[in-house]
Amino acid sequence: MGNPRKRAVAVDAIRGFSLLGILMANMLIFQYGMFGKDEMWLFKPSSLDLIGHDMLKIFVEGSFMPIFTFLFGYSMIKMKESMNAKGLKYGRNVVRRSILLIALGFAHSMLWDGDILLFYGGISFFLLLFVNRKPKTLMIWGIIFLLLSIGISYGGTSATSPEDVLRMETHVRETINLYGTGTYSEIMNHRTTSDPLGLPGGMMFFILLLTPLILGALFLFGMAAAKRGKFMSPEQEKGSYLRYAIMFVPFGIAAKTASIMLGSTHAWSGILHMAGAQILALGYIYLFAYIYALSSNRNVVFRSFEAVGRISLTNYLMQTVICTTIFYGYGLGMFGRLGVLTGILIALGIYVAQAMCSLLYLKRFRTGPIEFLLRIGTYWSWSGQAKPKKPKSPPIQTEASSS
């Protein structure tokens, strides 16, 4: 186990790297909507845009959010180790943190329908069942959840019946009309009242109950990695990073490519995409860690990734503010107009700007503004720092008691 007080800067860099991929994947949602991104024909894309769309689905979509998930589980264990070293109780602090994440996620979801913070806050209560488990136990449960998520993905990933196809097309066309020109209230009303999936009553609640089991694998793998002290000494671990990268990256890319080639209505497409997305995420983690281990500590590129990762929550929320302003009707109204390739370039531009701002910001401050507010609420301290418990003084012995 690594030193609980030592900061895993490699993990900061991996987290920063994951935010780049998350932004590029989310750019499809910002530009085309949660469901429109899979109905590209309604936007009359060019051939280059269709190629770019497929490349994003293979190399990016579904494979960077799991990295963030892995690191969330990792950070839960590191937080526990740090608090145990200070003699503090972990449970009450992580519960406060989870409630704050739920509140922050709810506020974020009022701006955009791609929020993940609310889910992270909720699943933290589920993950409390595993924080005291051994790494081997975490790995076993992680593999079980991984197989479960792959198994239930059997079947096509798009609507097949005429009614379902018409319902989805109607929803996307309404989204195109509203998101590019509508007011905030009109967009919110569309999000909350339109039902493109036609799910029966109670089905969504059932899906929410299954979500921790479906998406829990990467959380548990991250927790196991933290308990084993992984990524604390990249130079010493780089051999294992390379082995895992060679194992996982080709498999993930091949599986996701096969999913695209089979088409979204093929029964095996969902399984291949789900398996490939999660395996590729693990491959990206180890490949990036390997390259990081080979690089100079003063490399500005990796210092930029570290800076973005250190204030990842602030950067994640700022990405939403910037992109909804660009694409929604109450901003510049560019929804569905710019194309996939232009969206990729915008994502890269936003990320570079965030990296520069993060480097400058961290020269003066130790933590991001949203992170600081979260720490205040978590530790119930205006300084945002967990205060170590003072050791109890031994009772003072009198002459009578000592004789």
JSON list of C-alpha atoms in Angstrom, two decimals, residues 127-308:
[
{"chain": "A", "resi": 127, "resn": "LEU", "atom": "CA", "xyz": [-19.73, 1.42, -3.14]},
{"chain": "A", "resi": 128, "resn": "LEU", "atom": "CA", "xyz": [-19.57, 1.79, 0.65]},
{"chain": "A", "resi": 129, "resn": "LEU", "atom": "CA", "xyz": [-20.38, -1.94, 0.73]},
{"chain": "A", "resi": 130, "resn": "PHE", "atom": "CA", "xyz": [-16.97, -2.60, -0.85]},
{"chain": "A", "resi": 131, "resn": "VAL", "atom": "CA", "xyz": [-14.54, -0.09, 0.69]},
{"chain": "A", "resi": 132, "resn": "ASN", "atom": "CA", "xyz": [-13.32, -2.57, 3.31]},
{"chain": "A", "resi": 133, "resn": "ARG", "atom": "CA", "xyz": [-13.05, -5.53, 0.97]},
{"chain": "A", "resi": 134, "resn": "LYS", "atom": "CA", "xyz": [-9.71, -7.02, -0.11]},
{"chain": "A", "resi": 135, "resn": "PRO", "atom": "CA", "xyz": [-8.35, -6.25, -3.61]},
{"chain": "A", "resi": 136, "resn": "LYS", "atom": "CA", "xyz": [-8.98, -9.84, -4.73]},
{"chain": "A", "resi": 137, "resn": "THR", "atom": "CA", "xyz": [-12.61, -9.63, -3.64]},
{"chain": "A", "resi": 138, "resn": "LEU", "atom": "CA", "xyz": [-13.03, -6.33, -5.45]},
{"chain": "A", "resi": 139, "resn": "MET", "atom": "CA", "xyz": [-11.57, -7.82, -8.63]},
{"chain": "A", "resi": 140, "resn": "ILE", "atom": "CA", "xyz": [-13.89, -10.83, -8.47]},
{"chain": "A", "resi": 141, "resn": "TRP", "atom": "CA", "xyz": [-16.98, -8.67, -8.02]},
{"chain": "A", "resi": 142, "resn": "GLY", "atom": "CA", "xyz": [-15.73, -6.31, -10.72]},
{"chain": "A", "resi": 143, "resn": "ILE", "atom": "CA", "xyz": [-15.44, -9.20, -13.20]},
{"chain": "A", "resi": 144, "resn": "ILE", "atom": "CA", "xyz": [-18.94, -10.39, -12.24]},
{"chain": "A", "resi": 145, "resn": "PHE", "atom": "CA", "xyz": [-20.38, -6.91, -12.88]},
{"chain": "A", "resi": 146, "resn": "LEU", "atom": "CA", "xyz": [-18.43, -6.64, -16.13]},
{"chain": "A", "resi": 147, "resn": "LEU", "atom": "CA", "xyz": [-19.83, -9.93, -17.41]},
{"chain": "A", "resi": 148, "resn": "LEU", "atom": "CA", "xyz": [-23.31, -8.91, -16.28]},
{"chain": "A", "resi": 149, "resn": "SER", "atom": "CA", "xyz": [-23.12, -5.60, -18.14]},
{"chain": "A", "resi": 150, "resn": "ILE", "atom": "CA", "xyz": [-21.92, -7.36, -21.29]},
{"chain": "A", "resi": 151, "resn": "GLY", "atom": "CA", "xyz": [-24.58, -10.08, -21.06]},
{"chain": "A", "resi": 152, "resn": "ILE", "atom": "CA", "xyz": [-27.56, -7.77, -20.77]},
{"chain": "A", "resi": 153, "resn": "SER", "atom": "CA", "xyz": [-26.31, -5.78, -23.77]},
{"chain": "A", "resi": 154, "resn": "TYR", "atom": "CA", "xyz": [-27.31, -8.60, -26.11]},
{"chain": "A", "resi": 155, "resn": "GLY", "atom": "CA", "xyz": [-29.60, -7.30, -28.84]},
{"chain": "A", "resi": 156, "resn": "GLY", "atom": "CA", "xyz": [-29.58, -4.32, -31.17]},
{"chain": "A", "resi": 157, "resn": "THR", "atom": "CA", "xyz": [-28.83, -0.84, -29.89]},
{"chain": "A", "resi": 158, "resn": "SER", "atom": "CA", "xyz": [-31.44, 0.99, -31.99]},
{"chain": "A", "resi": 159, "resn": "ALA", "atom": "CA", "xyz": [-35.18, 0.80, -32.52]},
{"chain": "A", "resi": 160, "resn": "THR", "atom": "CA", "xyz": [-36.46, -1.81, -35.00]},
{"chain": "A", "resi": 161, "resn": "SER", "atom": "CA", "xyz": [-40.26, -1.69, -34.96]},
{"chain": "A", "resi": 162, "resn": "PRO", "atom": "CA", "xyz": [-41.96, 0.95, -37.15]},
{"chain": "A", "resi": 163, "resn": "GLU", "atom": "CA", "xyz": [-43.57, 2.55, -34.10]},
{"chain": "A", "resi": 164, "resn": "ASP", "atom": "CA", "xyz": [-40.25, 2.84, -32.26]},
{"chain": "A", "resi": 165, "resn": "VAL", "atom": "CA", "xyz": [-38.50, 4.22, -35.33]},
{"chain": "A", "resi": 166, "resn": "LEU", "atom": "CA", "xyz": [-41.22, 6.84, -35.87]},
{"chain": "A", "resi": 167, "resn": "ARG", "atom": "CA", "xyz": [-41.20, 7.83, -32.19]},
{"chain": "A", "resi": 168, "resn": "MET", "atom": "CA", "xyz": [-37.44, 8.31, -32.21]},
{"chain": "A", "resi": 169, "resn": "GLU", "atom": "CA", "xyz": [-37.47, 10.25, -35.48]},
{"chain": "A", "resi": 170, "resn": "THR", "atom": "CA", "xyz": [-40.21, 12.55, -34.17]},
{"chain": "A", "resi": 171, "resn": "HIS", "atom": "CA", "xyz": [-38.25, 13.20, -30.99]},
{"chain": "A", "resi": 172, "resn": "VAL", "atom": "CA", "xyz": [-35.03, 14.02, -32.84]},
{"chain": "A", "resi": 173, "resn": "ARG", "atom": "CA", "xyz": [-36.76, 16.33, -35.32]},
{"chain": "A", "resi": 174, "resn": "GLU", "atom": "CA", "xyz": [-38.38, 18.20, -32.43]},
{"chain": "A", "resi": 175, "resn": "THR", "atom": "CA", "xyz": [-34.98, 18.40, -30.73]},
{"chain": "A", "resi": 176, "resn": "ILE", "atom": "CA", "xyz": [-33.43, 19.90, -33.88]},
{"chain": "A", "resi": 177, "resn": "ASN", "atom": "CA", "xyz": [-36.13, 22.56, -34.03]},
{"chain": "A", "resi": 178, "resn": "LEU", "atom": "CA", "xyz": [-36.02, 23.45, -30.34]},
{"chain": "A", "resi": 179, "resn": "TYR", "atom": "CA", "xyz": [-32.39, 23.20, -29.25]},
{"chain": "A", "resi": 180, "resn": "GLY", "atom": "CA", "xyz": [-31.04, 25.53, -31.90]},
{"chain": "A", "resi": 181, "resn": "THR", "atom": "CA", "xyz": [-33.65, 28.28, -31.46]},
{"chain": "A", "resi": 182, "resn": "GLY", "atom": "CA", "xyz": [-35.57, 27.60, -28.24]},
{"chain": "A", "resi": 183, "resn": "THR", "atom": "CA", "xyz": [-35.41, 29.35, -24.91]},
{"chain": "A", "resi": 184, "resn": "TYR", "atom": "CA", "xyz": [-34.11, 27.63, -21.79]},
{"chain": "A", "resi": 185, "resn": "SER", "atom": "CA", "xyz": [-37.66, 26.85, -20.59]},
{"chain": "A", "resi": 186, "resn": "GLU", "atom": "CA", "xyz": [-38.67, 25.42, -23.98]},
{"chain": "A", "resi": 187, "resn": "ILE", "atom": "CA", "xyz": [-35.62, 23.16, -24.09]},
{"chain": "A", "resi": 188, "resn": "MET", "atom": "CA", "xyz": [-36.21, 21.99, -20.50]},
{"chain": "A", "resi": 189, "resn": "ASN", "atom": "CA", "xyz": [-39.87, 21.26, -21.23]},
{"chain": "A", "resi": 190, "resn": "HIS", "atom": "CA", "xyz": [-38.88, 19.15, -24.24]},
{"chain": "A", "resi": 191, "resn": "ARG", "atom": "CA", "xyz": [-36.34, 17.20, -22.19]},
{"chain": "A", "resi": 192, "resn": "THR", "atom": "CA", "xyz": [-38.79, 16.44, -19.38]},
{"chain": "A", "resi": 193, "resn": "THR", "atom": "CA", "xyz": [-41.91, 15.63, -21.42]},
{"chain": "A", "resi": 194, "resn": "SER", "atom": "CA", "xyz": [-40.68, 13.89, -24.59]},
{"chain": "A", "resi": 195, "resn": "ASP", "atom": "CA", "xyz": [-40.33, 10.09, -24.40]},
{"chain": "A", "resi": 196, "resn": "PRO", "atom": "CA", "xyz": [-38.32, 8.76, -27.37]},
{"chain": "A", "resi": 197, "resn": "LEU", "atom": "CA", "xyz": [-38.00, 5.26, -25.92]},
{"chain": "A", "resi": 198, "resn": "GLY", "atom": "CA", "xyz": [-41.65, 4.63, -25.03]},
{"chain": "A", "resi": 199, "resn": "LEU", "atom": "CA", "xyz": [-40.74, 2.80, -21.84]},
{"chain": "A", "resi": 200, "resn": "PRO", "atom": "CA", "xyz": [-43.62, 1.35, -19.81]},
{"chain": "A", "resi": 201, "resn": "GLY", "atom": "CA", "xyz": [-44.37, 2.82, -16.41]},
{"chain": "A", "resi": 202, "resn": "GLY", "atom": "CA", "xyz": [-41.94, 1.70, -13.72]},
{"chain": "A", "resi": 203, "resn": "MET", "atom": "CA", "xyz": [-39.32, 0.49, -16.21]},
{"chain": "A", "resi": 204, "resn": "MET", "atom": "CA", "xyz": [-37.06, 3.49, -15.62]},
{"chain": "A", "resi": 205, "resn": "PHE", "atom": "CA", "xyz": [-37.10, 2.83, -11.86]},
{"chain": "A", "resi": 206, "resn": "PHE", "atom": "CA", "xyz": [-36.13, -0.80, -12.53]},
{"chain": "A", "resi": 207, "resn": "ILE", "atom": "CA", "xyz": [-33.27, 0.34, -14.78]},
{"chain": "A", "resi": 208, "resn": "LEU", "atom": "CA", "xyz": [-32.02, 2.72, -12.08]},
{"chain": "A", "resi": 209, "resn": "LEU", "atom": "CA", "xyz": [-31.96, -0.15, -9.57]},
{"chain": "A", "resi": 210, "resn": "LEU", "atom": "CA", "xyz": [-29.83, -2.23, -11.96]},
{"chain": "A", "resi": 211, "resn": "THR", "atom": "CA", "xyz": [-27.45, 0.60, -12.87]},
{"chain": "A", "resi": 212, "resn": "PRO", "atom": "CA", "xyz": [-24.91, 0.01, -10.05]},
{"chain": "A", "resi": 213, "resn": "LEU", "atom": "CA", "xyz": [-24.67, -3.65, -11.06]},
{"chain": "A", "resi": 214, "resn": "ILE", "atom": "CA", "xyz": [-24.34, -2.80, -14.75]},
{"chain": "A", "resi": 215, "resn": "LEU", "atom": "CA", "xyz": [-21.75, -0.03, -14.38]},
{"chain": "A", "resi": 216, "resn": "GLY", "atom": "CA", "xyz": [-20.04, -1.11, -11.17]},
{"chain": "A", "resi": 217, "resn": "ALA", "atom": "CA", "xyz": [-17.09, -2.98, -12.70]},
{"chain": "A", "resi": 218, "resn": "LEU", "atom": "CA", "xyz": [-14.79, -0.04, -13.35]},
{"chain": "A", "resi": 219, "resn": "PHE", "atom": "CA", "xyz": [-15.52, 1.49, -9.94]},
{"chain": "A", "resi": 220, "resn": "LEU", "atom": "CA", "xyz": [-14.42, -1.74, -8.26]},
{"chain": "A", "resi": 221, "resn": "PHE", "atom": "CA", "xyz": [-11.35, -2.17, -10.48]},
{"chain": "A", "resi": 222, "resn": "GLY", "atom": "CA", "xyz": [-10.31, 1.37, -9.49]},
{"chain": "A", "resi": 223, "resn": "MET", "atom": "CA", "xyz": [-10.80, 0.59, -5.81]},
{"chain": "A", "resi": 224, "resn": "ALA", "atom": "CA", "xyz": [-8.67, -2.55, -6.14]},
{"chain": "A", "resi": 225, "resn": "ALA", "atom": "CA", "xyz": [-5.93, -0.60, -7.91]},
{"chain": "A", "resi": 226, "resn": "ALA", "atom": "CA", "xyz": [-5.86, 1.97, -5.10]},
{"chain": "A", "resi": 227, "resn": "LYS", "atom": "CA", "xyz": [-5.66, -0.71, -2.42]},
{"chain": "A", "resi": 228, "resn": "ARG", "atom": "CA", "xyz": [-2.68, -2.23, -4.24]},
{"chain": "A", "resi": 229, "resn": "GLY", "atom": "CA", "xyz": [-0.95, 1.14, -4.46]},
{"chain": "A", "resi": 230, "resn": "LYS", "atom": "CA", "xyz": [-1.00, 1.23, -8.26]},
{"chain": "A", "resi": 231, "resn": "PHE", "atom": "CA", "xyz": [0.04, 4.40, -10.13]},
{"chain": "A", "resi": 232, "resn": "MET", "atom": "CA", "xyz": [1.96, 5.73, -7.14]},
{"chain": "A", "resi": 233, "resn": "SER", "atom": "CA", "xyz": [5.37, 4.85, -8.65]},
{"chain": "A", "resi": 234, "resn": "PRO", "atom": "CA", "xyz": [4.95, 4.89, -12.45]},
{"chain": "A", "resi": 235, "resn": "GLU", "atom": "CA", "xyz": [8.65, 4.40, -13.21]},
{"chain": "A", "resi": 236, "resn": "GLN", "atom": "CA", "xyz": [8.72, 1.11, -11.28]},
{"chain": "A", "resi": 237, "resn": "GLU", "atom": "CA", "xyz": [5.38, -0.10, -12.66]},
{"chain": "A", "resi": 238, "resn": "LYS", "atom": "CA", "xyz": [5.75, 0.79, -16.34]},
{"chain": "A", "resi": 239, "resn": "GLY", "atom": "CA", "xyz": [6.46, -2.81, -17.37]},
{"chain": "A", "resi": 240, "resn": "SER", "atom": "CA", "xyz": [3.05, -3.95, -16.12]},
{"chain": "A", "resi": 241, "resn": "TYR", "atom": "CA", "xyz": [1.40, -0.90, -17.72]},
{"chain": "A", "resi": 242, "resn": "LEU", "atom": "CA", "xyz": [2.77, -1.93, -21.13]},
{"chain": "A", "resi": 243, "resn": "ARG", "atom": "CA", "xyz": [1.62, -5.54, -20.75]},
{"chain": "A", "resi": 244, "resn": "TYR", "atom": "CA", "xyz": [-1.94, -4.54, -19.87]},
{"chain": "A", "resi": 245, "resn": "ALA", "atom": "CA", "xyz": [-2.05, -1.92, -22.64]},
{"chain": "A", "resi": 246, "resn": "ILE", "atom": "CA", "xyz": [-0.98, -4.51, -25.23]},
{"chain": "A", "resi": 247, "resn": "MET", "atom": "CA", "xyz": [-3.66, -6.89, -23.94]},
{"chain": "A", "resi": 248, "resn": "PHE", "atom": "CA", "xyz": [-6.58, -4.48, -23.70]},
{"chain": "A", "resi": 249, "resn": "VAL", "atom": "CA", "xyz": [-6.23, -1.78, -26.37]},
{"chain": "A", "resi": 250, "resn": "PRO", "atom": "CA", "xyz": [-6.30, -4.02, -29.49]},
{"chain": "A", "resi": 251, "resn": "PHE", "atom": "CA", "xyz": [-9.16, -6.11, -28.10]},
{"chain": "A", "resi": 252, "resn": "GLY", "atom": "CA", "xyz": [-11.24, -3.03, -27.26]},
{"chain": "A", "resi": 253, "resn": "ILE", "atom": "CA", "xyz": [-10.71, -1.40, -30.65]},
{"chain": "A", "resi": 254, "resn": "ALA", "atom": "CA", "xyz": [-11.45, -4.65, -32.50]},
{"chain": "A", "resi": 255, "resn": "ALA", "atom": "CA", "xyz": [-14.67, -5.26, -30.56]},
{"chain": "A", "resi": 256, "resn": "LYS", "atom": "CA", "xyz": [-15.97, -1.71, -31.07]},
{"chain": "A", "resi": 257, "resn": "THR", "atom": "CA", "xyz": [-15.02, -1.78, -34.76]},
{"chain": "A", "resi": 258, "resn": "ALA", "atom": "CA", "xyz": [-16.92, -5.06, -35.19]},
{"chain": "A", "resi": 259, "resn": "SER", "atom": "CA", "xyz": [-19.94, -3.46, -33.48]},
{"chain": "A", "resi": 260, "resn": "ILE", "atom": "CA", "xyz": [-19.91, -0.59, -35.99]},
{"chain": "A", "resi": 261, "resn": "MET", "atom": "CA", "xyz": [-19.50, -2.94, -38.95]},
{"chain": "A", "resi": 262, "resn": "LEU", "atom": "CA", "xyz": [-22.38, -5.18, -37.85]},
{"chain": "A", "resi": 263, "resn": "GLY", "atom": "CA", "xyz": [-24.71, -2.20, -37.47]},
{"chain": "A", "resi": 264, "resn": "SER", "atom": "CA", "xyz": [-26.80, -0.99, -34.55]},
{"chain": "A", "resi": 265, "resn": "THR", "atom": "CA", "xyz": [-29.66, -3.44, -35.20]},
{"chain": "A", "resi": 266, "resn": "HIS", "atom": "CA", "xyz": [-27.52, -6.60, -35.07]},
{"chain": "A", "resi": 267, "resn": "ALA", "atom": "CA", "xyz": [-28.07, -8.73, -31.96]},
{"chain": "A", "resi": 268, "resn": "TRP", "atom": "CA", "xyz": [-24.34, -8.95, -31.14]},
{"chain": "A", "resi": 269, "resn": "SER", "atom": "CA", "xyz": [-23.64, -5.26, -31.69]},
{"chain": "A", "resi": 270, "resn": "GLY", "atom": "CA", "xyz": [-24.55, -4.27, -28.13]},
{"chain": "A", "resi": 271, "resn": "ILE", "atom": "CA", "xyz": [-22.37, -6.95, -26.55]},
{"chain": "A", "resi": 272, "resn": "LEU", "atom": "CA", "xyz": [-19.36, -6.06, -28.68]},
{"chain": "A", "resi": 273, "resn": "HIS", "atom": "CA", "xyz": [-19.74, -2.36, -27.99]},
{"chain": "A", "resi": 274, "resn": "MET", "atom": "CA", "xyz": [-20.18, -2.77, -24.22]},
{"chain": "A", "resi": 275, "resn": "ALA", "atom": "CA", "xyz": [-17.28, -5.21, -23.89]},
{"chain": "A", "resi": 276, "resn": "GLY", "atom": "CA", "xyz": [-15.02, -3.21, -26.17]},
{"chain": "A", "resi": 277, "resn": "ALA", "atom": "CA", "xyz": [-15.81, 0.12, -24.52]},
{"chain": "A", "resi": 278, "resn": "GLN", "atom": "CA", "xyz": [-14.89, -1.02, -21.01]},
{"chain": "A", "resi": 279, "resn": "ILE", "atom": "CA", "xyz": [-11.86, -3.09, -22.02]},
{"chain": "A", "resi": 280, "resn": "LEU", "atom": "CA", "xyz": [-10.56, -0.23, -24.16]},
{"chain": "A", "resi": 281, "resn": "ALA", "atom": "CA", "xyz": [-10.99, 2.13, -21.19]},
{"chain": "A", "resi": 282, "resn": "LEU", "atom": "CA", "xyz": [-8.68, -0.09, -19.13]},
{"chain": "A", "resi": 283, "resn": "GLY", "atom": "CA", "xyz": [-6.26, -0.22, -22.04]},
{"chain": "A", "resi": 284, "resn": "TYR", "atom": "CA", "xyz": [-6.21, 3.56, -22.33]},
{"chain": "A", "resi": 285, "resn": "ILE", "atom": "CA", "xyz": [-5.50, 3.88, -18.59]},
{"chain": "A", "resi": 286, "resn": "TYR", "atom": "CA", "xyz": [-2.45, 1.64, -18.79]},
{"chain": "A", "resi": 287, "resn": "LEU", "atom": "CA", "xyz": [-1.24, 2.97, -22.14]},
{"chain": "A", "resi": 288, "resn": "PHE", "atom": "CA", "xyz": [-1.38, 6.56, -20.89]},
{"chain": "A", "resi": 289, "resn": "ALA", "atom": "CA", "xyz": [0.30, 5.56, -17.61]},
{"chain": "A", "resi": 290, "resn": "TYR", "atom": "CA", "xyz": [3.08, 3.86, -19.58]},
{"chain": "A", "resi": 291, "resn": "ILE", "atom": "CA", "xyz": [3.71, 6.92, -21.77]},
{"chain": "A", "resi": 292, "resn": "TYR", "atom": "CA", "xyz": [3.54, 9.10, -18.65]},
{"chain": "A", "resi": 293, "resn": "ALA", "atom": "CA", "xyz": [6.16, 6.93, -16.94]},
{"chain": "A", "resi": 294, "resn": "LEU", "atom": "CA", "xyz": [8.50, 7.36, -19.91]},
{"chain": "A", "resi": 295, "resn": "SER", "atom": "CA", "xyz": [8.09, 11.13, -20.07]},
{"chain": "A", "resi": 296, "resn": "SER", "atom": "CA", "xyz": [10.04, 13.83, -18.29]},
{"chain": "A", "resi": 297, "resn": "ASN", "atom": "CA", "xyz": [8.40, 15.22, -15.17]},
{"chain": "A", "resi": 298, "resn": "ARG", "atom": "CA", "xyz": [8.81, 18.69, -16.64]},
{"chain": "A", "resi": 299, "resn": "ASN", "atom": "CA", "xyz": [7.01, 17.82, -19.88]},
{"chain": "A", "resi": 300, "resn": "VAL", "atom": "CA", "xyz": [4.48, 20.63, -20.35]},
{"chain": "A", "resi": 301, "resn": "VAL", "atom": "CA", "xyz": [1.96, 18.32, -22.01]},
{"chain": "A", "resi": 302, "resn": "PHE", "atom": "CA", "xyz": [1.75, 16.00, -19.04]},
{"chain": "A", "resi": 303, "resn": "ARG", "atom": "CA", "xyz": [1.85, 18.88, -16.56]},
{"chain": "A", "resi": 304, "resn": "SER", "atom": "CA", "xyz": [-1.16, 20.25, -18.44]},
{"chain": "A", "resi": 305, "resn": "PHE", "atom": "CA", "xyz": [-2.99, 16.93, -18.09]},
{"chain": "A", "resi": 306, "resn": "GLU", "atom": "CA", "xyz": [-2.16, 16.93, -14.38]},
{"chain": "A", "resi": 307, "resn": "ALA", "atom": "CA", "xyz": [-3.46, 20.48, -13.96]},
{"chain": "A", "resi": 308, "resn": "VAL", "atom": "CA", "xyz": [-6.76, 19.71, -15.70]}
]
